[in-house]
Coordinates of C-alpha atoms in Angstrom, one line a residue:
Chain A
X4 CA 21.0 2.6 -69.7
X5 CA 24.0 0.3 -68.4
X6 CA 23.5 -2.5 -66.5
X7 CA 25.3 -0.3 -63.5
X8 CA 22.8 2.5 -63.7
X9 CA 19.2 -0.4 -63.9
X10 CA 21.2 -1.7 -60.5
X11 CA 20.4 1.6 -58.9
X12 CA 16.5 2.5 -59.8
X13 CA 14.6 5.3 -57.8
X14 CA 17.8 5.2 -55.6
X15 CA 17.2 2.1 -54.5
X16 CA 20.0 -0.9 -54.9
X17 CA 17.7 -3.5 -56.7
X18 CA 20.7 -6.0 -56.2
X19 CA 20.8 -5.6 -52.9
X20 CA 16.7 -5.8 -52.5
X21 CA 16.5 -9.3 -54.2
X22 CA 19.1 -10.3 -52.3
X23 CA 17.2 -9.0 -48.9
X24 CA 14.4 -11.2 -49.9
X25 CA 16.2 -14.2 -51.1
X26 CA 18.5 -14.3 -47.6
X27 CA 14.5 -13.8 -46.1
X28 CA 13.0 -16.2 -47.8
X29 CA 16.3 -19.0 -47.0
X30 CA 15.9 -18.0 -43.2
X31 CA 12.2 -16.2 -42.0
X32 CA 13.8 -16.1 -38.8
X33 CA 15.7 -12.7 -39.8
X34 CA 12.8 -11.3 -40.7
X35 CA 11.7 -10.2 -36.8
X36 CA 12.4 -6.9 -36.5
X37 CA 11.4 -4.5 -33.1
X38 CA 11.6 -1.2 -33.5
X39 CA 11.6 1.4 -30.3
X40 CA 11.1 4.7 -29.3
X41 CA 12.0 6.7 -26.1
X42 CA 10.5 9.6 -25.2
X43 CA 10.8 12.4 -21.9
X44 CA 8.5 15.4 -21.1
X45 CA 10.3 18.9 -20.9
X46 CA 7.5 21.0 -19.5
X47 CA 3.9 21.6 -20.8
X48 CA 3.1 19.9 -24.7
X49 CA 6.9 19.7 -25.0
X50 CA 8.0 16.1 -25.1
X51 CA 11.4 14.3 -26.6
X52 CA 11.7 11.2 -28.6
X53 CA 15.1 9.9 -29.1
X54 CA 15.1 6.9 -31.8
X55 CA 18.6 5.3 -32.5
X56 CA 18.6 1.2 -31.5
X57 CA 16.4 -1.8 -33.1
X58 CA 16.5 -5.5 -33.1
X59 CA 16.6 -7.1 -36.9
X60 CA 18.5 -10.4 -38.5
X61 CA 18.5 -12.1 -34.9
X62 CA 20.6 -9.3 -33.6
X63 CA 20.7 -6.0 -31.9
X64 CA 21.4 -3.1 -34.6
X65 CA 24.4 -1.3 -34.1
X66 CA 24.4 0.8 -37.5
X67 CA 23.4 4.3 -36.5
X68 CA 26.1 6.5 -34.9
X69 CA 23.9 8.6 -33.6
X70 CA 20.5 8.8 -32.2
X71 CA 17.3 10.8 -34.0
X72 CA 15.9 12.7 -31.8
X73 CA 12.1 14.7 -32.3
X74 CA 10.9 17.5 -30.6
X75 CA 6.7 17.4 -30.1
X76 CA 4.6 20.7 -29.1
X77 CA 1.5 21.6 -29.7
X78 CA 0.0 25.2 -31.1
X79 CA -0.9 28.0 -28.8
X80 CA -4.8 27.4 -29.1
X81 CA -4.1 23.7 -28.0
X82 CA -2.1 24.9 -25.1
X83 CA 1.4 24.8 -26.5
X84 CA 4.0 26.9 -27.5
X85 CA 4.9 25.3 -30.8
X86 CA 8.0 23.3 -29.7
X87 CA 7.4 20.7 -32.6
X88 CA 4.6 19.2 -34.7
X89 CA 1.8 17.7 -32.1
X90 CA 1.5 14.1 -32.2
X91 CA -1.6 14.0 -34.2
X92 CA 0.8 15.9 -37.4
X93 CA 3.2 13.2 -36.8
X94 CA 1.0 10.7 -37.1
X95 CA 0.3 12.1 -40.8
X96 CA 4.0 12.6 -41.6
X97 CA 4.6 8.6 -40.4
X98 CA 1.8 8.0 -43.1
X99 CA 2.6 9.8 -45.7
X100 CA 6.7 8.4 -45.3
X101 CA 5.7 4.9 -45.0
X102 CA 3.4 4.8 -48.8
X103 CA 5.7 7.2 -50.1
X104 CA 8.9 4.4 -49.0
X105 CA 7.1 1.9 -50.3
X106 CA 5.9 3.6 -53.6
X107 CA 9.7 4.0 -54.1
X108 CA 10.6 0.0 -53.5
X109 CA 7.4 -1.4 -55.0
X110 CA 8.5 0.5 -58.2
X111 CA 11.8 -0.4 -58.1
X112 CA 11.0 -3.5 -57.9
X113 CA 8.4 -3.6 -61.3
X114 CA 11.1 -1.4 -63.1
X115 CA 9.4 1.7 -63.0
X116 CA 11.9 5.0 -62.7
X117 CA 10.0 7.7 -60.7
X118 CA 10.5 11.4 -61.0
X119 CA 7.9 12.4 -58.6
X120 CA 6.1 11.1 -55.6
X121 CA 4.4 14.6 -53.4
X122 CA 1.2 13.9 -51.2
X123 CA -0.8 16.1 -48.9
X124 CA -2.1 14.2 -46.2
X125 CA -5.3 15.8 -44.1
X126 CA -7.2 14.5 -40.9
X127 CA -10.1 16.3 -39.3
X128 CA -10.7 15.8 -35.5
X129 CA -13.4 17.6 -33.4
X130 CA -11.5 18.1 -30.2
X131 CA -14.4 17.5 -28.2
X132 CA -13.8 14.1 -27.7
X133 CA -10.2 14.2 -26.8
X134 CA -10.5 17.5 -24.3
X135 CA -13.6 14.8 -23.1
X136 CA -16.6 17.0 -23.1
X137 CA -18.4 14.8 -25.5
X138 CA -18.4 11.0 -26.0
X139 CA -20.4 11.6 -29.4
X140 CA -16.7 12.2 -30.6
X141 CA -13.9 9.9 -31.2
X142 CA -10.2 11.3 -29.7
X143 CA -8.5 10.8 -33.2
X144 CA -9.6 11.5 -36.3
X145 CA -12.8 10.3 -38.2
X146 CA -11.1 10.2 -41.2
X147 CA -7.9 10.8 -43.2
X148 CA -7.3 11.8 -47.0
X149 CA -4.3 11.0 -48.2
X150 CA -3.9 12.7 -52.3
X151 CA -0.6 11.1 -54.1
X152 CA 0.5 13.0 -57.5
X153 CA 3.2 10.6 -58.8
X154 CA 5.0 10.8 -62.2
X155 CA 7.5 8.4 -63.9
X156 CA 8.5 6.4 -67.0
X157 CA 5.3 4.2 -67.4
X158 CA 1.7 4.5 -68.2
X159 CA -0.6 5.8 -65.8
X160 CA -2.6 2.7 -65.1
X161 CA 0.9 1.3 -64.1
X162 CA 1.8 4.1 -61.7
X163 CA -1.5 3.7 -60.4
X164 CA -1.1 -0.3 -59.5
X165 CA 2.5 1.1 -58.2
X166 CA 0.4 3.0 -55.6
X167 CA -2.4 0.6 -55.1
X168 CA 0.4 -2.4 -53.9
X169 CA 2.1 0.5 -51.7
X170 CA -0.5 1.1 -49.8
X171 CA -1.4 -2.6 -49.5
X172 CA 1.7 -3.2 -48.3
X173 CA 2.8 0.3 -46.0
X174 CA 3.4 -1.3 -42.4
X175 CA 1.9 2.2 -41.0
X176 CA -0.9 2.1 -43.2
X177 CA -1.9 -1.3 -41.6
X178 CA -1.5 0.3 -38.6
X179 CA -3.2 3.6 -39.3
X180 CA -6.5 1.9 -41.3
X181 CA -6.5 -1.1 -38.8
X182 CA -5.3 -0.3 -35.6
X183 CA -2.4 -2.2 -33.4
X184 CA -3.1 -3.6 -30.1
X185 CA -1.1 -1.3 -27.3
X186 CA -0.3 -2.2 -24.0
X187 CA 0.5 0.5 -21.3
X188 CA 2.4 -0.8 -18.2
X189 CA 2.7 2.1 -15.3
X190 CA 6.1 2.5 -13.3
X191 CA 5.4 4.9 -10.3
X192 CA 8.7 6.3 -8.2
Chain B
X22 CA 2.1 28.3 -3.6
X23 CA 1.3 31.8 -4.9
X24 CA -2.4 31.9 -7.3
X25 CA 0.3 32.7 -9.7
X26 CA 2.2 30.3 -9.3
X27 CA -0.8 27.8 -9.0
X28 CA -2.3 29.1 -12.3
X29 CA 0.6 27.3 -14.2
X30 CA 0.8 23.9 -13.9
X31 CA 3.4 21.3 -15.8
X32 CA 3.9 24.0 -18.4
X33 CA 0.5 24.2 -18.6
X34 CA -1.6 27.7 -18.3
X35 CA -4.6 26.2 -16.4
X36 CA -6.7 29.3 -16.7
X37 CA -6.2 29.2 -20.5
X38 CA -7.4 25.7 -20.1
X39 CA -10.7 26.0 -18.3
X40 CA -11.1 28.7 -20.2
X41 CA -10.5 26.9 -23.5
X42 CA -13.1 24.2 -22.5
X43 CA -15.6 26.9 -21.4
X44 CA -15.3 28.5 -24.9
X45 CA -15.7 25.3 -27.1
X46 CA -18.8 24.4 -24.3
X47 CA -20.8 27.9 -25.6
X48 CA -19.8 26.9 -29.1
X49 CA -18.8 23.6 -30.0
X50 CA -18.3 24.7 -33.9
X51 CA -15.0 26.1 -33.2
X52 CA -13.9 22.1 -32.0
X53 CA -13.7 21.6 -35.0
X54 CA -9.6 20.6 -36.6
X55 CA -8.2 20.0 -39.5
X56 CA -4.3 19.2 -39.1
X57 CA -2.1 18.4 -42.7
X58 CA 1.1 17.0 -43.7
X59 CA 2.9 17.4 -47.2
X60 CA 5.3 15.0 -48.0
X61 CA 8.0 15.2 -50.9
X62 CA 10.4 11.8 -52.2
X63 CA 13.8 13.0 -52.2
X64 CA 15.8 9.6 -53.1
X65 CA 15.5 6.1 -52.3
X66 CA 13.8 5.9 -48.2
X67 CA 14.3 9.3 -47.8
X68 CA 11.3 11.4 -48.0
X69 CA 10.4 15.1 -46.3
X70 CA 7.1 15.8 -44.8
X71 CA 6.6 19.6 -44.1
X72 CA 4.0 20.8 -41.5
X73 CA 2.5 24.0 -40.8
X74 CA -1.1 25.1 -41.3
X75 CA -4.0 23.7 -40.0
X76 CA -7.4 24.7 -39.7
X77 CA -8.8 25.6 -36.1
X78 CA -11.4 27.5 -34.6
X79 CA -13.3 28.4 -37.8
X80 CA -10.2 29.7 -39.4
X81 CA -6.7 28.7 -41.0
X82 CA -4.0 28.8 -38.4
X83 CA -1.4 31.1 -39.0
X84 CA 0.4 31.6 -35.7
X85 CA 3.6 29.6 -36.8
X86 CA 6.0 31.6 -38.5
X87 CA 7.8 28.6 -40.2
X88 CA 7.1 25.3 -41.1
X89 CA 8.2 22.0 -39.2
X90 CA 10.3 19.9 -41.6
X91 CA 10.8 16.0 -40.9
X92 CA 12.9 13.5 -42.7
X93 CA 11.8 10.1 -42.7
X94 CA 14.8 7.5 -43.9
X95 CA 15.3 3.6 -43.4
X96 CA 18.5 1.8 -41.8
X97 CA 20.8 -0.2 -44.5
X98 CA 19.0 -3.1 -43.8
X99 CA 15.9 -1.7 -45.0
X100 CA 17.6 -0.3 -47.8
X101 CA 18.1 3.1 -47.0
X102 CA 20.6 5.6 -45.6
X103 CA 19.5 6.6 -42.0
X104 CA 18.5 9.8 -43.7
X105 CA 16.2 9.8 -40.2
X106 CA 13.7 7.6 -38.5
X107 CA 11.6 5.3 -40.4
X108 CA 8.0 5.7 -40.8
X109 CA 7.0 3.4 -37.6
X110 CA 9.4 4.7 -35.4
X111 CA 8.1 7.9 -35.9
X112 CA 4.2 6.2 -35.5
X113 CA 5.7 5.1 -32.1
X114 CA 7.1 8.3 -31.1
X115 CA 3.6 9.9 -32.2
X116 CA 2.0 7.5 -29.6
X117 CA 4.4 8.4 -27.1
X118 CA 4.3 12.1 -27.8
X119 CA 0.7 12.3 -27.1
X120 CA -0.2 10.1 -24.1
X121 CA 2.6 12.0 -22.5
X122 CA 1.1 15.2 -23.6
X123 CA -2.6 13.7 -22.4
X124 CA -0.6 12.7 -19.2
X125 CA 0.6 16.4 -18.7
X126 CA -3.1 18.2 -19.2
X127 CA -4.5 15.4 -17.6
X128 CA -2.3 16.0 -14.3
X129 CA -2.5 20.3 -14.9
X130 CA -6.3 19.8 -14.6
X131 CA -6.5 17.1 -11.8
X132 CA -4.2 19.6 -9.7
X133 CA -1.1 17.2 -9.9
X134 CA 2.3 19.0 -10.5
X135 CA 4.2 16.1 -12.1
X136 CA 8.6 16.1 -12.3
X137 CA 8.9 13.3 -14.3
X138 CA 7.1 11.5 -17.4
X139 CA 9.4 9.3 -19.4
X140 CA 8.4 6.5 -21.9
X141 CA 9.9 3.3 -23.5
X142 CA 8.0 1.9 -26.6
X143 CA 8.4 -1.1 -28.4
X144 CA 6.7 -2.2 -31.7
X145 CA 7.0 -6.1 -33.1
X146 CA 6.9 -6.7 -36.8
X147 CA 7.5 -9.7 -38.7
X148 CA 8.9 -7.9 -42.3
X149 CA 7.8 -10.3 -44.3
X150 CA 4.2 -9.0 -44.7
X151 CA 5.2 -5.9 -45.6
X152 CA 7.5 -7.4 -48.0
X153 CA 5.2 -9.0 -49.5
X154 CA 6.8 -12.6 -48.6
X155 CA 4.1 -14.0 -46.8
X156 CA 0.3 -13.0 -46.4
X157 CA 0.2 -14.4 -42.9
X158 CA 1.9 -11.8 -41.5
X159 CA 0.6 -8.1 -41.3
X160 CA 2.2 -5.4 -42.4
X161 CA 2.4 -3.5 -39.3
X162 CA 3.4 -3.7 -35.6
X163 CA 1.7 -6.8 -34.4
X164 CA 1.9 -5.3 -30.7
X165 CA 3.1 -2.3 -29.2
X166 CA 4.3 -2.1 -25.4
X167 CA 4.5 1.0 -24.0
X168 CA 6.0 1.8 -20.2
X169 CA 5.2 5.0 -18.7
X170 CA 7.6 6.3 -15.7
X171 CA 5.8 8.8 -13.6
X172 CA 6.4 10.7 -10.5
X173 CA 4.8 13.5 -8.9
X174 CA 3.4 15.3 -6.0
X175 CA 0.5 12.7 -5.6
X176 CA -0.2 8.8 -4.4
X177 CA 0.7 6.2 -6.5
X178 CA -2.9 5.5 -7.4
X179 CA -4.2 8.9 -8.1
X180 CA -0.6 9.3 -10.8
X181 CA -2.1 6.1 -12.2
X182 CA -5.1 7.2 -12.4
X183 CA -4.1 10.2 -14.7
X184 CA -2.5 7.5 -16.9
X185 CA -5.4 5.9 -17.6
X186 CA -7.4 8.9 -18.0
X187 CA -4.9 9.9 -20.5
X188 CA -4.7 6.8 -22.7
X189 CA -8.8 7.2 -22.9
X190 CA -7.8 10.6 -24.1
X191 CA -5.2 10.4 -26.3
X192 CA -5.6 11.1 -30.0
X193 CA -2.9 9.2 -31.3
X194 CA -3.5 6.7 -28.8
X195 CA -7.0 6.1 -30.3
X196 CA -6.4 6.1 -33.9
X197 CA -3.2 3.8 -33.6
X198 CA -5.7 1.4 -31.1
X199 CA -9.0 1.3 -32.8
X200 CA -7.9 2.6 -36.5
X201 CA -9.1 5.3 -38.6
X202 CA -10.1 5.2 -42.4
X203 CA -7.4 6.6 -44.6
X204 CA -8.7 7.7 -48.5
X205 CA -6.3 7.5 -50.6
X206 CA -6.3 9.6 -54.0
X207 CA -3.9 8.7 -56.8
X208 CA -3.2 11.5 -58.9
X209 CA -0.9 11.3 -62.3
X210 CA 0.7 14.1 -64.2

């Protein structure tokens, strides 16, 4: 390999990634970041998020041309017609992204070239709790399995470390396993 | 109002509804959900979750004709390519997604026709946990804030009533709150 290809690993600019943490490390301050989310019913269990701006470095972000925008819905037998994954699926995909992100950077960062990172992500609910005929059951899910098959240039037991520090370090699986305070503030026409 | 016109509420088939809860009420096995993700690296941040089955009623799903496909990305200063929203702005627009959802069924079943819910979340994160720079700082969103806009043909306090009632409903609202456990199983080829 040439130094120009090691400077790219798992598509990843490792230059670039030291650098990140060096500049954090010389100034913490540009490590606050806030991240935001807009969202608008339509009609029924279809809702809109549109995602574009964030705060990082001390400054407003002005590096996306365009905003994301997501479509939720929810299944005919939860009283939808399908205009999107419900909010409970995108809570798995926002899992499964985050460990799989940092999967990618964590092995960049020990040297390891990936060729495969694939997970399936399941979380069982009884809906009792959250349609509130039953207290006995929580609103989310009890629990969550989360099955990684990963595959790259170093021994198992490494690739396996590689995941273990991912997930330590995946801010949504903080958030999933241990729960964010939210605050809900009401504006009424 | 017509009865017909009554029976549908915000989008929301109300008959299908009571109906719904009656059903799960004479047997609560078919309460019972399993929803799933799958999730596939692509290069660098950018990862692609697709959704589709899911396990309802005593039986695998198999009303949707095609999958839902997300891509998850991260901004240049995260070291990606804005190949889509990064794994806690899509956390955020989960929350949003389903306590305006919850806010929508909620309203259908309280007899309030709502014409507007709109949302504005905010997460807080200090990257340096999640870097792995300082242990002092978690991983994930410190705080959320989330503002709910609401109008409808009802007082003030009765739309922030539903609110509330929502929130204590919500799936995603729960789980991103109070936590769930998350398994995680490391598989190497």
């Amino acid at each position: 390999m040439t130094a120009v290809a090691e400077k790219i690993r798992n598509g990843v600019d490792t230059e670039v990634m030291f650098a990140t943490l060096d500049a954090i490390k010389a100034d913490p301050s540009i490590a606050t970041f806030q991240f935001r989310a807009r969202n608008r019913w339509i009609d029924g269990a279809h809702n809109r998020s549109t995602i574009r701006d964030f705060h990082a470095a001390n400054q407003e972000d002005t590096s996306r041309a365009e905003a994301f925008v997501l479509d939720a819905g929810e299944p005919a037998i939860l009283l939808g017609t399908d205009t999107g994954p419900n909010p409970a699926e995108y809570l798995l995909h926002a899992l499964a992204a985050c460990v799989t992100t940092s999967i990618v950077y964590v092995a960049a960062a020990r040297g390891v070239r990936l060729t495969q990172v694939e997970s399936t992500l399941e979380g069982d609910m009884d809906v009792r709790g959250a349609l509130g005929l039953d207290d006995d059951y929580r609103n989310g899910f009890t629990q969550i399995r989360a099955t990684f098959r990963i595959a790259g240039d170093a021994p198992e037991e490494k690739l396996r470390e590689v995941v273990e520090r991912a997930t330590k370090r995946s801010a949504v699986f903080d958030m999933v396993s241990n729960g964010v305070p939210v605050a809900v503030d009401v504006e009424t026409d």
